[in-house]
CSV table of C-alpha atoms in Angstrom, one decimal:
chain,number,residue,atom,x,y,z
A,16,UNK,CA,-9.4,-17.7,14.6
A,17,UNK,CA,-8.2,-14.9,12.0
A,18,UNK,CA,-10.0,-14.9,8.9
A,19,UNK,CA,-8.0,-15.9,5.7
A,20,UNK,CA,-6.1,-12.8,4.2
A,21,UNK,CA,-7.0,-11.0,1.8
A,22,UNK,CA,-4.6,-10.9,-1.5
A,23,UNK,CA,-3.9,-8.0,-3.6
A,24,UNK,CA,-3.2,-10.4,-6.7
A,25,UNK,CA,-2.9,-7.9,-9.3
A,26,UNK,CA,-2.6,-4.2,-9.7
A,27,UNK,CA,-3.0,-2.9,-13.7
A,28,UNK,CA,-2.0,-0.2,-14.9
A,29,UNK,CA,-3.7,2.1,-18.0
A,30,UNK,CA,-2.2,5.2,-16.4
A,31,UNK,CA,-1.0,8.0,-19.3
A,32,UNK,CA,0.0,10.9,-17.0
A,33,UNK,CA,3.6,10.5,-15.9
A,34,UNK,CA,2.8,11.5,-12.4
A,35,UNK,CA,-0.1,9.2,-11.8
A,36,UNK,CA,2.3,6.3,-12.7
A,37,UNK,CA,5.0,7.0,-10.7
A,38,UNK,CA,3.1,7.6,-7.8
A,39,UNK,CA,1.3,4.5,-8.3
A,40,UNK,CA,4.6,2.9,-8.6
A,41,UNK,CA,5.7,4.7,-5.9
A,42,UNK,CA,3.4,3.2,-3.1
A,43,UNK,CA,5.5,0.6,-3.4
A,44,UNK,CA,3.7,-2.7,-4.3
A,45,UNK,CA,4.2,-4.3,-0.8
A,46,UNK,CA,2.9,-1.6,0.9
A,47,UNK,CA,-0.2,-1.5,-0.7
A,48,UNK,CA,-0.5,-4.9,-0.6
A,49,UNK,CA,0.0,-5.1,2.9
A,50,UNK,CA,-2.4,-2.2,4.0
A,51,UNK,CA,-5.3,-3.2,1.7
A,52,UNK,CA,-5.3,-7.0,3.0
A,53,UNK,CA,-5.0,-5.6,6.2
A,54,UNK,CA,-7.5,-3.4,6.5
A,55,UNK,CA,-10.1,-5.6,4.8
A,56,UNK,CA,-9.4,-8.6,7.0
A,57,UNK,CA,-9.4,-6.7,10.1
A,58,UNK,CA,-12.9,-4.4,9.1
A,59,UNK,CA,-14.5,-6.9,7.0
A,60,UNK,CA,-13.4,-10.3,7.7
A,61,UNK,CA,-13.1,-10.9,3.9
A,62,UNK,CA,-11.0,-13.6,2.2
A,63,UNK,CA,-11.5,-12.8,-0.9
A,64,UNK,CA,-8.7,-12.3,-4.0
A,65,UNK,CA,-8.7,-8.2,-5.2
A,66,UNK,CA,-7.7,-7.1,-9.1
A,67,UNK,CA,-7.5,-3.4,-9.4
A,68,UNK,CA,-7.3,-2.0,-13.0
A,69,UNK,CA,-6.5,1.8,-12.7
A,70,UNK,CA,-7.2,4.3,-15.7
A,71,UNK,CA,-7.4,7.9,-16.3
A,72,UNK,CA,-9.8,10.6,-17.8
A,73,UNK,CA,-10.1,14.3,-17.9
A,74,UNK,CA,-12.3,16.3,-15.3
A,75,UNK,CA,-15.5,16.1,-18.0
A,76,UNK,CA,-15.5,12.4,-17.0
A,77,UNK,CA,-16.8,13.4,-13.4
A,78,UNK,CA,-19.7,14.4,-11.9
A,79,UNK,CA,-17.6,18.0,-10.6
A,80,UNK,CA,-14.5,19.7,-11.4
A,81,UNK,CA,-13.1,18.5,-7.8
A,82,UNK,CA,-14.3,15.1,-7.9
A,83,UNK,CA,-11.2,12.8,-8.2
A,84,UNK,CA,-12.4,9.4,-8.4
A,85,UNK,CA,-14.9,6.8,-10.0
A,86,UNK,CA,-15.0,3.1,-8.8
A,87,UNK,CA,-16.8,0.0,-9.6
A,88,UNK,CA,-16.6,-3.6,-9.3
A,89,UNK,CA,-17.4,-6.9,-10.4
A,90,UNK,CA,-16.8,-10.1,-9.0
A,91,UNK,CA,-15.3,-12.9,-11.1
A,92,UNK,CA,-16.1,-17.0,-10.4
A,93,UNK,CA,-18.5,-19.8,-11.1
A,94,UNK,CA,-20.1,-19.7,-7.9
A,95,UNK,CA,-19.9,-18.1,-4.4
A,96,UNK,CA,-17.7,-22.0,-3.0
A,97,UNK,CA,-15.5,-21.2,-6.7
A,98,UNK,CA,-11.7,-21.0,-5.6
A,99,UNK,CA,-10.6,-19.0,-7.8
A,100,UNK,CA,-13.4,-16.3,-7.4
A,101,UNK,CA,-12.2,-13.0,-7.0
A,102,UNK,CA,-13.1,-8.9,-7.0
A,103,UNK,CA,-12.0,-6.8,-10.1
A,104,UNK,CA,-12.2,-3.0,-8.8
A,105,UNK,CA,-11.8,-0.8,-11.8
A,106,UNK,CA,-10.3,2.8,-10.5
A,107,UNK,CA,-10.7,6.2,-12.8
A,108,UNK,CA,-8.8,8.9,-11.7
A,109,UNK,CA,-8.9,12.4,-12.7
A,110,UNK,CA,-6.0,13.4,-14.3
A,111,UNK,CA,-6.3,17.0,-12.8
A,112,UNK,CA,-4.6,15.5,-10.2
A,113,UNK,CA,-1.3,14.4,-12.1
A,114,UNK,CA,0.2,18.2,-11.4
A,115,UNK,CA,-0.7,17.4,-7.0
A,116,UNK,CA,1.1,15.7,-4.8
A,117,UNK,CA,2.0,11.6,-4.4
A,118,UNK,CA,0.1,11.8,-0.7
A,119,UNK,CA,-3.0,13.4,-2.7
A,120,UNK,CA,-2.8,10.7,-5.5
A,121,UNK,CA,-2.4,7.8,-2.9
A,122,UNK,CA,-5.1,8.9,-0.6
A,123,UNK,CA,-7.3,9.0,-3.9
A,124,UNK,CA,-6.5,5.4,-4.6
A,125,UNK,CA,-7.0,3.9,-1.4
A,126,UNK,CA,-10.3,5.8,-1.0
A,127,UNK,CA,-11.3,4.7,-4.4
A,128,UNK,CA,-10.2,0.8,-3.9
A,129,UNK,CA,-12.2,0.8,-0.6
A,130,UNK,CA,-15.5,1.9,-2.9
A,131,UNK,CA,-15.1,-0.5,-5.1
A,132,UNK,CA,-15.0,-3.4,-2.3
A,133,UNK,CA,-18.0,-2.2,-0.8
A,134,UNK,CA,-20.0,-2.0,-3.8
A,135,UNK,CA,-18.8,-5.7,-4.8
A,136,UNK,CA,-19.8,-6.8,-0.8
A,137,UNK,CA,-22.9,-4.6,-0.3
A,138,UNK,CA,-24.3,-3.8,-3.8
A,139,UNK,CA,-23.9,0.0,-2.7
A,140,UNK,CA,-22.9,2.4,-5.7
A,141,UNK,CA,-19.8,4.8,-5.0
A,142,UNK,CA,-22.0,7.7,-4.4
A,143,UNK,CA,-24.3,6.9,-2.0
A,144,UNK,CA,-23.4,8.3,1.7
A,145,UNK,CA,-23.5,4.6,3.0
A,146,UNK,CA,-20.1,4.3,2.2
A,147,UNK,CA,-18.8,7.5,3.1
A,148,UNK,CA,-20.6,6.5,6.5
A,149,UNK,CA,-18.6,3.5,6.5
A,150,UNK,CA,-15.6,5.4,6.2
A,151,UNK,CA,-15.9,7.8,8.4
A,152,UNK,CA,-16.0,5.5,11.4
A,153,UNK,CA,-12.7,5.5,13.9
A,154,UNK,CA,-11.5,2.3,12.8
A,155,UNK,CA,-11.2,2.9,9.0
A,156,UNK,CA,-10.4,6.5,9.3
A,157,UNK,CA,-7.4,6.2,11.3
A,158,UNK,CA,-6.0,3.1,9.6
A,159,UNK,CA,-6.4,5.5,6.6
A,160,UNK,CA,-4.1,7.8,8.1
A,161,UNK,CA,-1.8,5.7,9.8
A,162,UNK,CA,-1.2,4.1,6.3
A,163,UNK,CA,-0.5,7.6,4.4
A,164,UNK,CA,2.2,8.3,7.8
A,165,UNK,CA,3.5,5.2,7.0
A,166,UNK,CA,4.2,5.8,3.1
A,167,UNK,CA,5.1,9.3,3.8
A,168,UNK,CA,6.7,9.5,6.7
A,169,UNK,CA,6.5,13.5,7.1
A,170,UNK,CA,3.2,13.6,6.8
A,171,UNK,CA,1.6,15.1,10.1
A,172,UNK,CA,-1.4,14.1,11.7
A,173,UNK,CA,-3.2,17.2,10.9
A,174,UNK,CA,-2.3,16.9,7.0
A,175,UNK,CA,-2.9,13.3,7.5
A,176,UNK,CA,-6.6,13.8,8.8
A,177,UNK,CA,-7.1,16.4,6.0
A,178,UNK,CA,-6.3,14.1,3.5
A,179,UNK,CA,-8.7,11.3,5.2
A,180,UNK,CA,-11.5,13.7,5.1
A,181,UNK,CA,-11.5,15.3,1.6
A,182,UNK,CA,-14.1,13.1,-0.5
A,183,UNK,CA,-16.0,12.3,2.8
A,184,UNK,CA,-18.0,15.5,2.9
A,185,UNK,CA,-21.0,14.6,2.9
A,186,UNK,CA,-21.1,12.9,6.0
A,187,UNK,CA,-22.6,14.1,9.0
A,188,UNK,CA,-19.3,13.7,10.6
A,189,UNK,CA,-18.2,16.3,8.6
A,190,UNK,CA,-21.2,19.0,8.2
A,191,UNK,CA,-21.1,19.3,12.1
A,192,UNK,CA,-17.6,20.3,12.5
A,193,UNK,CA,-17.0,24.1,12.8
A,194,UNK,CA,-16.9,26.3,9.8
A,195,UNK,CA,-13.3,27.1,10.5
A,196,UNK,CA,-12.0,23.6,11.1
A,197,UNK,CA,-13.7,22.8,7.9
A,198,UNK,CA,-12.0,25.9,5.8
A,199,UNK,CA,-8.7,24.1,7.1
A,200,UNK,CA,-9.0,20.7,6.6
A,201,UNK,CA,-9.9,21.7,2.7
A,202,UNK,CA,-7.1,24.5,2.3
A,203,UNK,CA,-5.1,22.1,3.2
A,204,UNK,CA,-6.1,19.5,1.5
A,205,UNK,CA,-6.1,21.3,-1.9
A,206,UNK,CA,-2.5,22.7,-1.1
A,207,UNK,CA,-1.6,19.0,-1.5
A,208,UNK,CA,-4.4,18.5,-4.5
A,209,UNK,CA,-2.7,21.4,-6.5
A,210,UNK,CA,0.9,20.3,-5.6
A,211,UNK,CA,2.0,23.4,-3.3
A,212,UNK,CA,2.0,20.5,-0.6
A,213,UNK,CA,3.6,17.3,-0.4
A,214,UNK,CA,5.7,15.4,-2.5
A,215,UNK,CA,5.8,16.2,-6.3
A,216,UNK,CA,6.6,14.0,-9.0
A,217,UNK,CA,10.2,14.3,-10.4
């Protein structure tokens, strides 16, 4: 038997930047929904309600000048058998990455929202490699991508992949690839940080 879905019952949003909102607005409520219920029923077997709040700051917030996202969560109830018990993920982006691209900004979020489950689920902060690890597998790594071809249907599997692997670094994954497919992946990847790739925001 399937485990109960997961619902995406709220998404808030404290976004200032123009760009941040409308590609937040842009990923289309449904299709967030439907990727971020589906990939935490299928990886995680989880039933459990999600709130994300989503907020901005400048690039003194983070711990680098390329680091584009800080996530934690909390999770809301009585008691573990409480109905109405729920996850609150709370989502700061860096607002360098209002003048990038809408496949940049929504590969930020997803990353970010999928930090915040795990540190609800597994008590593991957003910067420890376990999650990065977790990430990295096949299963999560290509539903990642999959989901970005499906909201930008351009996007090819080599930008795709880029995108998925930006922010996941510092796995061993990544260290053992060759130096040259690693100076590609990030070229291109920043091309679509900066906004030379991709979609821009009217």
């Amino acid at each position: 038997m399937e485990p109960p879905p997961v619902v995406l019952r709220d998404i808030r949003d404290s976004l200032t930047s123009a760009c941040l909102r409308q590609a937040l607005a842009e990923l289309a409520m449904g299709n967030l929904t439907n990727y971020i219920a589906d990939l935490l029923k299928t990886c995680y077997e989880s039933d459990k309600m999600v709130e994300v709040n989503f907020s901005e700051g400048p690039s003194t917030d983070f711990p680098d000048l390329f680091h584009d996202g800080i996530t934690d969560g909390t999770e809301a109830g009585d008691s573990i058998s409480d109905p109405a018990r729920f996850v609150r993920i709370n989502t700061k982006l860096n607002t360098a990455i209002a003048s990038g691209s809408k496949e940049y900004v929504s590969a930020t979020i997803i990353h970010e929202i999928i930090h915040g489950y795990y540190k609800v689920e597994y008590g593991r902060e957003s910067t420890n490699p376990w999650d990065h690890g977790q990430m990295v597998g096949d299963l999560y790594f290509n539903r990642m991508k999959y989901a970005l071809q499906e909201l930008f249907p351009g996007l090819s599997d080599i930008d795709a992949q880029a995108l998925v692997w930006i922010g996941l670094q510092d796995t061993d994954q990544y260290k053992n690839k060759p130096l040259s497919e690693k100076n590609s992946i990030e070229s291109t990847a920043l091309n679509y940080r900066v906004g030379l790739s991709g979609t821009k925001c009217n």
